[in-house]
mmCIF file of C-alpha atoms and ligand atoms in Angstrom:
data_model
loop_
_atom_site.group_PDB
_atom_site.id
_atom_site.type_symbol
_atom_site.label_atom_id
_atom_site.label_comp_id
_atom_site.label_asym_id
_atom_site.label_seq_id
_atom_site.Cartn_x
_atom_site.Cartn_y
_atom_site.Cartn_z
ATOM 1 C CA MET Q 1 -12.891 -4.139 -9.892
ATOM 2 C CA ASN Q 2 -9.143 -4.379 -9.351
ATOM 3 C CA PRO Q 3 -7.295 -1.666 -7.138
ATOM 4 C CA ALA Q 4 -6.018 0.324 -10.301
ATOM 5 C CA GLU Q 5 -9.529 0.400 -11.650
ATOM 6 C CA ARG Q 6 -10.874 1.608 -8.163
ATOM 7 C CA ILE Q 7 -8.284 4.536 -8.155
ATOM 8 C CA ALA Q 8 -9.190 5.500 -11.737
ATOM 9 C CA GLU Q 9 -12.685 5.551 -10.897
ATOM 10 C CA ALA Q 10 -12.077 7.641 -7.778
ATOM 11 C CA LEU Q 11 -10.164 10.200 -9.772
ATOM 12 C CA GLN Q 12 -12.370 10.445 -12.741
ATOM 13 C CA SER Q 13 -15.023 12.311 -11.041
ATOM 14 C CA ARG Q 14 -12.661 14.757 -9.255
ATOM 15 C CA ARG Q 15 -12.591 18.479 -9.812
ATOM 16 C CA ASN Q 16 -8.942 19.209 -9.050
ATOM 17 C CA VAL Q 17 -6.350 16.568 -8.425
ATOM 18 C CA LEU Q 18 -2.906 17.294 -6.856
ATOM 19 C CA LEU Q 19 -0.187 14.792 -8.056
ATOM 20 C CA LEU Q 20 2.850 15.010 -5.797
ATOM 21 C CA ASN Q 21 6.472 13.944 -6.571
ATOM 22 C CA HIS Q 22 8.982 13.028 -3.949
ATOM 23 C CA VAL Q 23 11.842 15.399 -3.085
ATOM 24 C CA SER Q 24 14.888 15.102 -5.329
ATOM 25 C CA PRO Q 25 12.458 13.650 -7.873
ATOM 26 C CA ASP Q 26 13.846 10.986 -10.439
ATOM 27 C CA GLY Q 27 12.793 10.163 -13.850
ATOM 28 C CA ASP Q 28 10.433 7.370 -12.571
ATOM 29 C CA CYS Q 29 8.525 9.630 -10.337
ATOM 30 C CA LEU Q 30 8.381 12.551 -12.719
ATOM 31 C CA GLY Q 31 7.505 10.464 -15.729
ATOM 32 C CA SER Q 32 4.787 8.673 -13.768
ATOM 33 C CA THR Q 33 3.001 11.857 -12.246
ATOM 34 C CA LEU Q 34 3.185 13.598 -15.550
ATOM 35 C CA ALA Q 35 1.731 10.526 -17.397
ATOM 36 C CA LEU Q 36 -1.191 10.560 -14.964
ATOM 37 C CA ALA Q 37 -1.522 14.377 -15.409
ATOM 38 C CA HIS Q 38 -1.746 13.954 -19.128
ATOM 39 C CA ALA Q 39 -4.412 11.300 -18.673
ATOM 40 C CA LEU Q 40 -6.488 13.545 -16.572
ATOM 41 C CA TRP Q 41 -5.825 16.593 -18.734
ATOM 42 C CA GLY Q 42 -6.720 14.557 -21.846
ATOM 43 C CA ARG Q 43 -10.184 13.885 -20.100
ATOM 44 C CA GLY Q 44 -10.643 17.664 -19.485
ATOM 45 C CA GLN Q 45 -10.073 17.299 -15.892
ATOM 46 C CA ARG Q 46 -7.805 19.688 -13.815
ATOM 47 C CA ALA Q 47 -4.643 18.431 -12.328
ATOM 48 C CA THR Q 48 -1.720 20.063 -10.984
ATOM 49 C CA VAL Q 49 1.710 18.248 -10.664
ATOM 50 C CA GLY Q 50 3.579 19.535 -7.609
ATOM 51 C CA SER Q 51 7.232 18.771 -6.905
ATOM 52 C CA SER Q 52 8.854 20.535 -3.904
ATOM 53 C CA ASP Q 53 12.414 20.282 -5.421
ATOM 54 C CA GLY Q 54 11.175 21.476 -8.931
ATOM 55 C CA VAL Q 55 12.352 19.456 -11.945
ATOM 56 C CA PRO Q 56 15.937 18.629 -12.721
ATOM 57 C CA VAL Q 57 17.337 19.872 -15.896
ATOM 58 C CA MET Q 58 17.745 16.642 -17.376
ATOM 59 C CA TYR Q 59 14.031 16.006 -17.141
ATOM 60 C CA ARG Q 60 12.833 19.211 -18.478
ATOM 61 C CA PHE Q 61 12.346 17.519 -21.871
ATOM 62 C CA LEU Q 62 9.405 15.568 -20.613
ATOM 63 C CA PRO Q 63 6.068 16.895 -22.122
ATOM 64 C CA GLY Q 64 4.299 18.783 -19.513
ATOM 65 C CA SER Q 65 7.261 19.456 -17.326
ATOM 66 C CA ASP Q 66 6.896 23.170 -17.829
ATOM 67 C CA ARG Q 67 3.562 22.776 -15.940
ATOM 68 C CA VAL Q 68 5.052 21.168 -12.864
ATOM 69 C CA ALA Q 69 4.632 23.503 -9.827
ATOM 70 C CA GLY Q 70 7.319 23.902 -7.044
ATOM 71 C CA GLU Q 71 4.797 26.062 -5.141
ATOM 72 C CA ILE Q 72 1.030 26.207 -5.310
ATOM 73 C CA PRO Q 73 -1.155 29.236 -4.511
ATOM 74 C CA ALA Q 74 -2.514 29.429 -1.035
ATOM 75 C CA GLY Q 75 -6.079 29.661 -2.269
ATOM 76 C CA GLU Q 76 -6.009 26.751 -4.522
ATOM 77 C CA THR Q 77 -8.048 23.561 -3.220
ATOM 78 C CA PHE Q 78 -8.060 19.956 -4.309
ATOM 79 C CA ASP Q 79 -10.381 17.036 -3.823
ATOM 80 C CA ALA Q 80 -7.678 14.371 -4.383
ATOM 81 C CA VAL Q 81 -4.107 14.032 -3.891
ATOM 82 C CA VAL Q 82 -1.836 11.243 -5.301
ATOM 83 C CA PHE Q 83 1.413 10.613 -3.751
ATOM 84 C CA MET Q 84 3.715 9.088 -6.432
ATOM 85 C CA GLU Q 85 6.556 6.905 -5.129
ATOM 86 C CA CYS Q 86 6.445 8.526 -1.583
ATOM 87 C CA SER Q 87 6.955 5.725 0.992
ATOM 88 C CA SER Q 88 5.407 8.175 3.529
ATOM 89 C CA PRO Q 89 3.680 11.407 3.045
ATOM 90 C CA ASP Q 90 6.758 13.557 4.304
ATOM 91 C CA ARG Q 91 8.676 12.292 1.304
ATOM 92 C CA ALA Q 92 6.705 14.854 -0.735
ATOM 93 C CA GLY Q 93 8.607 17.567 0.969
ATOM 94 C CA ALA Q 94 7.200 21.131 1.673
ATOM 95 C CA LEU Q 95 4.169 20.401 -0.591
ATOM 96 C CA ALA Q 96 2.950 17.484 1.438
ATOM 97 C CA ALA Q 97 1.365 20.198 3.694
ATOM 98 C CA ARG Q 98 -1.101 20.954 0.793
ATOM 99 C CA ALA Q 99 -2.649 17.209 1.227
ATOM 100 C CA ALA Q 100 -3.820 18.289 4.675
ATOM 101 C CA GLY Q 101 -7.576 18.331 4.560
ATOM 102 C CA VAL Q 102 -7.989 16.816 1.052
ATOM 103 C CA PRO Q 103 -10.667 14.172 1.188
ATOM 104 C CA LEU Q 104 -8.907 11.344 -0.941
ATOM 105 C CA TRP Q 105 -5.377 10.334 -0.505
ATOM 106 C CA VAL Q 106 -3.986 8.014 -3.085
ATOM 107 C CA ASN Q 107 -0.615 6.131 -2.671
ATOM 108 C CA ILE Q 108 1.036 4.667 -5.612
ATOM 109 C CA ASP Q 109 4.419 3.214 -5.108
ATOM 110 C CA HIS Q 110 6.900 0.269 -5.538
ATOM 111 C CA HIS Q 111 9.164 0.796 -2.625
ATOM 112 C CA LEU Q 112 9.556 -1.861 0.183
ATOM 113 C CA SER Q 113 9.370 1.092 2.664
ATOM 114 C CA ASN Q 114 6.060 2.184 1.894
ATOM 115 C CA THR Q 115 3.930 2.463 4.934
ATOM 116 C CA GLY Q 116 0.727 1.854 3.322
ATOM 117 C CA PHE Q 117 -0.775 5.260 4.162
ATOM 118 C CA GLY Q 118 -3.660 6.738 2.343
ATOM 119 C CA HIS Q 119 -7.389 5.750 1.454
ATOM 120 C CA LEU Q 120 -6.285 3.949 -1.699
ATOM 121 C CA VAL Q 121 -3.132 2.245 -1.934
ATOM 122 C CA LEU Q 122 -1.548 0.699 -5.045
ATOM 123 C CA LEU Q 123 1.703 -0.822 -4.068
ATOM 124 C CA ASP Q 124 3.849 -3.473 -5.950
ATOM 125 C CA VAL Q 125 7.318 -4.058 -4.495
ATOM 126 C CA ASN Q 126 8.141 -6.227 -7.415
ATOM 127 C CA ALA Q 127 7.630 -3.727 -9.981
ATOM 128 C CA GLY Q 128 10.792 -2.453 -11.687
ATOM 129 C CA ALA Q 129 9.583 1.069 -11.901
ATOM 130 C CA VAL Q 130 6.577 2.949 -10.453
ATOM 131 C CA ALA Q 131 5.484 3.623 -14.000
ATOM 132 C CA GLU Q 132 4.460 -0.092 -14.108
ATOM 133 C CA VAL Q 133 2.346 0.464 -11.216
ATOM 134 C CA ALA Q 134 0.810 3.583 -12.453
ATOM 135 C CA TYR Q 135 0.288 2.421 -15.957
ATOM 136 C CA PRO Q 136 -3.030 0.472 -15.406
ATOM 137 C CA VAL Q 137 -4.345 3.630 -13.707
ATOM 138 C CA VAL Q 138 -3.321 5.805 -16.619
ATOM 139 C CA ARG Q 139 -4.751 3.390 -19.254
ATOM 140 C CA THR Q 140 -8.075 3.138 -17.464
ATOM 141 C CA LEU Q 141 -8.553 6.783 -17.241
ATOM 142 C CA HIS Q 142 -7.431 7.501 -20.837
ATOM 143 C CA PRO Q 143 -7.254 4.359 -22.886
ATOM 144 C CA SER Q 144 -5.693 5.895 -25.832
ATOM 145 C CA ILE Q 145 -1.973 6.229 -24.893
ATOM 146 C CA ASP Q 146 -0.703 8.996 -26.920
ATOM 147 C CA ARG Q 147 3.048 9.830 -27.662
ATOM 148 C CA ASP Q 148 3.260 12.399 -24.728
ATOM 149 C CA ILE Q 149 2.097 9.766 -22.214
ATOM 150 C CA ALA Q 150 4.140 6.968 -23.676
ATOM 151 C CA THR Q 151 7.295 9.241 -23.520
ATOM 152 C CA CYS Q 152 6.815 10.096 -19.860
ATOM 153 C CA LEU Q 153 6.181 6.431 -19.041
ATOM 154 C CA LEU Q 154 9.169 5.175 -21.056
ATOM 155 C CA THR Q 155 11.399 7.681 -19.388
ATOM 156 C CA ALA Q 156 10.231 6.386 -15.935
ATOM 157 C CA LEU Q 157 10.772 2.851 -16.994
ATOM 158 C CA LEU Q 158 14.230 3.411 -18.581
ATOM 159 C CA THR Q 159 15.675 5.432 -15.799
ATOM 160 C CA ASP Q 160 14.432 3.208 -13.148
ATOM 161 C CA THR Q 161 15.467 -0.041 -14.573
ATOM 162 C CA GLY Q 162 19.065 1.143 -15.287
ATOM 163 C CA SER Q 163 18.124 0.894 -18.980
ATOM 164 C CA PHE Q 164 16.497 -2.474 -18.334
ATOM 165 C CA HIS Q 165 19.426 -4.202 -16.743
ATOM 166 C CA TYR Q 166 18.526 -4.106 -12.942
ATOM 167 C CA ALA Q 167 17.555 -7.303 -11.051
ATOM 168 C CA SER Q 168 14.095 -5.529 -10.623
ATOM 169 C CA VAL Q 169 13.331 -6.016 -14.313
ATOM 170 C CA THR Q 170 10.574 -8.392 -15.111
ATOM 171 C CA PRO Q 171 8.818 -9.434 -18.368
ATOM 172 C CA GLN Q 172 6.333 -7.080 -17.360
ATOM 173 C CA SER Q 173 8.753 -4.180 -17.754
ATOM 174 C CA PHE Q 174 9.518 -5.032 -21.360
ATOM 175 C CA LEU Q 175 5.779 -5.758 -22.079
ATOM 176 C CA LEU Q 176 5.153 -2.192 -20.903
ATOM 177 C CA ALA Q 177 8.043 -0.825 -23.085
ATOM 178 C CA ALA Q 178 6.650 -2.499 -26.109
ATOM 179 C CA ASP Q 179 3.056 -0.781 -25.466
ATOM 180 C CA LEU Q 180 4.941 2.475 -25.029
ATOM 181 C CA ILE Q 181 7.086 2.181 -28.308
ATOM 182 C CA ARG Q 182 4.009 1.028 -30.035
ATOM 183 C CA ALA Q 183 2.232 4.184 -28.952
ATOM 184 C CA GLY Q 184 4.950 6.344 -30.315
ATOM 185 C CA ALA Q 185 7.728 6.790 -27.515
ATOM 186 C CA SER Q 186 11.320 6.586 -28.831
ATOM 187 C CA PRO Q 187 13.752 4.939 -26.811
ATOM 188 C CA THR Q 188 16.541 6.472 -28.845
ATOM 189 C CA ALA Q 189 15.301 9.924 -28.114
ATOM 190 C CA VAL Q 190 14.632 9.267 -24.535
ATOM 191 C CA TYR Q 191 18.052 7.665 -23.940
ATOM 192 C CA ALA Q 192 19.839 10.595 -25.777
ATOM 193 C CA GLU Q 193 17.804 13.236 -23.609
ATOM 194 C CA VAL Q 194 18.613 11.529 -20.419
ATOM 195 C CA TYR Q 195 22.179 10.052 -20.887
ATOM 196 C CA GLU Q 196 23.737 11.719 -23.672
ATOM 197 C CA ASN Q 197 23.075 15.281 -22.936
ATOM 198 C CA ARG Q 198 25.377 15.790 -20.031
ATOM 199 C CA SER Q 199 27.199 19.172 -19.072
ATOM 200 C CA ALA Q 200 30.937 19.253 -19.253
ATOM 201 C CA ALA Q 201 30.732 20.427 -15.485
ATOM 202 C CA SER Q 202 29.034 17.058 -14.563
ATOM 203 C CA LEU Q 203 31.914 15.127 -16.027
ATOM 204 C CA ARG Q 204 34.370 17.339 -14.150
ATOM 205 C CA LEU Q 205 32.291 16.590 -10.849
ATOM 206 C CA LEU Q 206 32.458 12.847 -11.598
ATOM 207 C CA GLY Q 207 36.299 13.242 -12.029
ATOM 208 C CA ALA Q 208 36.625 15.074 -8.704
ATOM 209 C CA ALA Q 209 34.340 12.435 -6.990
ATOM 210 C CA LEU Q 210 36.420 9.702 -8.314
ATOM 211 C CA SER Q 211 39.842 11.111 -7.302
ATOM 212 C CA GLY Q 212 38.228 10.995 -3.810
ATOM 213 C CA LEU Q 213 37.325 7.335 -4.076
ATOM 214 C CA ALA Q 214 37.784 5.262 -1.001
ATOM 215 C CA PHE Q 215 37.201 1.583 -0.107
ATOM 216 C CA ALA Q 216 36.389 -0.223 3.169
ATOM 217 C CA GLU Q 217 35.836 -3.647 4.306
ATOM 218 C CA GLY Q 218 38.455 -5.181 1.975
ATOM 219 C CA GLY Q 219 37.095 -3.538 -1.108
ATOM 220 C CA ARG Q 220 33.557 -4.557 -0.564
ATOM 221 C CA VAL Q 221 32.456 -1.163 0.083
ATOM 222 C CA ALA Q 222 33.353 1.795 -2.122
ATOM 223 C CA TRP Q 223 32.455 5.362 -1.199
ATOM 224 C CA THR Q 224 33.155 8.996 -2.128
ATOM 225 C CA THR Q 225 31.651 12.429 -1.306
ATOM 226 C CA VAL Q 226 30.324 15.595 -3.246
ATOM 227 C CA THR Q 227 30.795 18.726 -1.170
ATOM 228 C CA GLN Q 228 29.508 22.187 -1.832
ATOM 229 C CA ALA Q 229 33.183 23.079 -2.480
ATOM 230 C CA MET Q 230 33.304 20.513 -5.287
ATOM 231 C CA LEU Q 231 30.312 21.951 -6.828
ATOM 232 C CA ARG Q 232 31.703 25.404 -6.852
ATOM 233 C CA GLU Q 233 35.082 24.265 -8.347
ATOM 234 C CA THR Q 234 33.535 22.259 -11.109
ATOM 235 C CA GLY Q 235 30.455 24.384 -11.707
ATOM 236 C CA ALA Q 236 28.198 21.424 -11.535
ATOM 237 C CA THR Q 237 24.880 21.186 -9.521
ATOM 238 C CA MET Q 238 24.158 18.652 -6.873
ATOM 239 C CA GLU Q 239 21.433 17.102 -9.211
ATOM 240 C CA GLU Q 240 24.184 16.223 -11.570
ATOM 241 C CA SER Q 241 25.830 13.934 -8.992
ATOM 242 C CA GLU Q 242 23.247 11.367 -10.069
ATOM 243 C CA GLY Q 243 24.834 8.281 -11.486
ATOM 244 C CA ILE Q 244 28.240 8.759 -9.592
ATOM 245 C CA VAL Q 245 26.973 6.237 -6.969
ATOM 246 C CA GLY Q 246 26.226 3.774 -9.691
ATOM 247 C CA THR Q 247 29.737 4.149 -11.174
ATOM 248 C CA LEU Q 248 31.146 3.195 -7.722
ATOM 249 C CA ARG Q 249 29.019 -0.063 -7.640
ATOM 250 C CA SER Q 250 30.373 -1.130 -11.178
ATOM 251 C CA ILE Q 251 33.753 -1.811 -9.569
ATOM 252 C CA ARG Q 252 34.650 -5.437 -9.324
ATOM 253 C CA GLY Q 253 33.946 -6.943 -5.918
ATOM 254 C CA VAL Q 254 31.912 -3.988 -4.687
ATOM 255 C CA GLN Q 255 28.824 -5.075 -2.671
ATOM 256 C CA ALA Q 256 27.793 -1.489 -1.319
ATOM 257 C CA ALA Q 257 28.578 1.891 -2.807
ATOM 258 C CA LEU Q 258 27.711 5.163 -0.976
ATOM 259 C CA LEU Q 259 27.728 8.773 -2.139
ATOM 260 C CA PHE Q 260 27.807 11.319 0.652
ATOM 261 C CA LYS Q 261 26.278 14.595 -0.416
ATOM 262 C CA GLU Q 262 26.800 17.718 1.464
ATOM 263 C CA GLU Q 263 23.292 19.666 1.523
ATOM 264 C CA ALA Q 264 21.802 22.401 3.560
ATOM 265 C CA GLU Q 265 19.802 19.851 5.744
ATOM 266 C CA GLY Q 266 22.658 17.528 6.320
ATOM 267 C CA ILE Q 267 24.660 14.765 4.623
ATOM 268 C CA ARG Q 268 22.280 13.037 2.063
ATOM 269 C CA VAL Q 269 23.596 9.468 1.348
ATOM 270 C CA SER Q 270 22.887 7.515 -1.660
ATOM 271 C CA LEU Q 271 23.273 3.856 -1.363
ATOM 272 C CA ARG Q 272 23.545 1.210 -3.866
ATOM 273 C CA ALA Q 273 24.105 -2.571 -3.040
ATOM 274 C CA GLN Q 274 24.167 -6.059 -4.446
ATOM 275 C CA GLY Q 275 25.132 -9.549 -3.406
ATOM 276 C CA GLY Q 276 22.530 -10.010 -0.585
ATOM 277 C CA ILE Q 277 23.308 -6.618 0.925
ATOM 278 C CA ARG Q 278 19.910 -4.946 1.627
ATOM 279 C CA ALA Q 279 20.342 -1.048 1.073
ATOM 280 C CA ASN Q 280 16.815 -0.323 2.532
ATOM 281 C CA VAL Q 281 17.639 -2.070 5.726
ATOM 282 C CA ILE Q 282 20.626 0.109 6.083
ATOM 283 C CA ALA Q 283 18.756 3.242 5.158
ATOM 284 C CA GLU Q 284 15.877 2.537 7.572
ATOM 285 C CA THR Q 285 18.246 2.531 10.546
ATOM 286 C CA PHE Q 286 18.712 6.174 9.658
ATOM 287 C CA GLY Q 287 15.048 6.992 8.940
ATOM 288 C CA GLY Q 288 15.397 6.823 5.243
ATOM 289 C CA GLY Q 289 14.195 3.994 2.822
ATOM 290 C CA GLY Q 290 14.098 2.560 -0.729
ATOM 291 C CA HIS Q 291 14.764 -0.824 -2.389
ATOM 292 C CA ALA Q 292 17.128 -3.631 -1.574
ATOM 293 C CA ALA Q 293 19.469 -2.381 -4.443
ATOM 294 C CA ALA Q 294 19.095 1.393 -4.043
ATOM 295 C CA ALA Q 295 18.123 3.468 -1.012
ATOM 296 C CA GLY Q 296 18.812 6.816 0.546
ATOM 297 C CA PHE Q 297 18.912 8.639 3.750
ATOM 298 C CA THR Q 298 20.099 11.678 5.511
ATOM 299 C CA VAL Q 299 22.483 12.204 8.416
ATOM 300 C CA ARG Q 300 22.303 15.445 10.322
ATOM 301 C CA ALA Q 301 25.919 15.449 11.289
ATOM 302 C CA SER Q 302 29.274 16.579 9.972
ATOM 303 C CA LEU Q 303 30.467 14.891 6.721
ATOM 304 C CA ASP Q 304 33.184 12.783 8.857
ATOM 305 C CA GLU Q 305 30.571 11.720 11.425
ATOM 306 C CA ALA Q 306 28.042 10.729 8.608
ATOM 307 C CA VAL Q 307 30.754 8.579 6.883
ATOM 308 C CA ARG Q 308 31.570 6.948 10.060
ATOM 309 C CA ARG Q 309 28.139 5.971 11.052
ATOM 310 C CA ALA Q 310 27.039 4.915 7.594
ATOM 311 C CA LEU Q 311 30.139 2.751 7.109
ATOM 312 C CA GLY Q 312 29.441 1.167 10.661
ATOM 313 C CA ALA Q 313 25.807 0.256 9.502
ATOM 314 C CA VAL Q 314 27.107 -1.050 6.265
ATOM 315 C CA ARG Q 315 29.590 -3.192 8.035
ATOM 316 C CA GLN Q 316 26.697 -4.690 10.236
ATOM 317 C CA GLU Q 317 24.623 -5.465 7.087
ATOM 318 C CA LEU Q 318 27.641 -7.282 5.575
ATOM 319 C CA ALA Q 319 28.034 -9.285 8.650
ATOM 320 C CA ALA Q 320 24.268 -10.131 8.633
ATOM 321 C CA ALA Q 321 24.364 -11.102 4.944
ATOM 322 C CA ALA Q 322 27.418 -13.317 5.591
ATOM 323 C CA HIS Q 323 25.535 -14.915 8.414
ATOM 324 C CA ALA Q 324 22.385 -15.405 6.280
ATOM 325 C CA HIS Q 325 24.255 -16.820 3.310
ATOM 326 C CA PRO Q 326 27.592 -18.106 4.618
ATOM 327 C CA GLY Q 327 28.356 -19.547 1.149
ATOM 328 C CA ASP Q 328 28.313 -16.072 -0.397
ATOM 329 C CA ALA Q 329 31.003 -14.657 2.019
ATOM 330 C CA THR Q 330 34.319 -13.909 0.209
HETATM 331 P P1 AMP K 401 18.681 7.984 -4.370
HETATM 332 O O1 AMP K 401 19.971 7.673 -3.799
HETATM 333 O O2 AMP K 401 18.267 9.479 -3.878
HETATM 334 O O3 AMP K 401 18.737 8.056 -5.927
HETATM 335 O O4 AMP K 401 17.651 7.131 -3.903
HETATM 336 C C1 AMP K 401 17.641 5.715 -4.174
HETATM 337 C C2 AMP K 401 16.252 5.122 -3.893
HETATM 338 O O5 AMP K 401 15.945 5.275 -2.600
HETATM 339 C C3 AMP K 401 15.166 5.862 -4.635
HETATM 340 O O6 AMP K 401 14.188 4.810 -5.049
HETATM 341 C C4 AMP K 401 14.577 6.752 -3.545
HETATM 342 O O7 AMP K 401 13.181 6.999 -3.953
HETATM 343 C C5 AMP K 401 14.693 5.952 -2.286
HETATM 344 N N1 AMP K 401 15.013 6.892 -1.298
HETATM 345 C C6 AMP K 401 15.834 7.962 -1.112
HETATM 346 N N2 AMP K 401 15.930 8.536 0.126
HETATM 347 C C7 AMP K 401 14.868 8.067 0.745
HETATM 348 C C8 AMP K 401 14.226 8.354 2.017
HETATM 349 N N3 AMP K 401 14.671 9.303 2.789
HETATM 350 N N4 AMP K 401 13.200 7.736 2.286
HETATM 351 C C9 AMP K 401 12.586 6.565 1.544
HETATM 352 N N5 AMP K 401 13.131 6.359 0.332
HETATM 353 C C10 AMP K 401 14.226 7.057 -0.092
HETATM 354 MN MN1 MN K 402 11.186 4.306 -8.717
#
């Protein structure tokens, strides 16, 4: 029995399964937890999808998203918990506390920074999306992949692979997409829901962020900020800042792009990298994590101080990369 089958076997006899998303959930995480929930629901099992930060508006088209719980009644008990895309349990946010005392912890992820916690671990750091990791579990539990499951998984795959163009994309990503489209998922509909359904306010926010665009390290680093004042002025929400950092990385010559987001708990930094720069290594120095190409962390300091410290860490990683691959230095 392979690890995915072992997880499916362990889940199929449970009375009530808790499926946890990470904080600031993205399409990959939500799509994968919902696909697993549909598989359990389809078998007649009880399962609750928990998301400490709720469901961003752009993902509310996902079948089952109306059943995602931001809070769980105190009396409800679970006999298994699945942490989806959580490199450590605390990534699940406030709802992580509900895993205490649950007898089975399952950890499904594709992040390099995953600590390997839990009783059953399914980790593939080479997967383009956690959907690819979760799919064999879903399929073993519920062999007939219906349109709802397929739509959830295709959304996960599409969003986490940058619509199939990131370096993390493998033949496996396309094979999964083929299965999902055959099962009834529509790439046209999913793309339109996620990327062509934007509010005017989110574009005003993009404009404001781009007008504050700054460069460092001779143009190899691009950064900007989204402050609470900018949200008030544009009418956008912080979740609508998703995508801005990718726009910065698309600038010619940029190896590292940073977006500094002013949030209640501190400055949340979204980091994107390429050309031998390891975003996860930078993020880990601040207690965050992620992948080589995309990572995040929080700095509990003023915006100016967070920018200063983060740019310092990026400078060190640029130097380390130049040292490791002298030929790449420009
Ligand atoms: P974001 O910039 O929030 O879109 O995150 C980029 C990637 O890094 C995603 O794969 C996140 O799951 C991951 N990530 C962000 N923040 C953290 C953190 N504090 N710890 C571990 N992984 C993170
Ligand atoms: Mn992912």
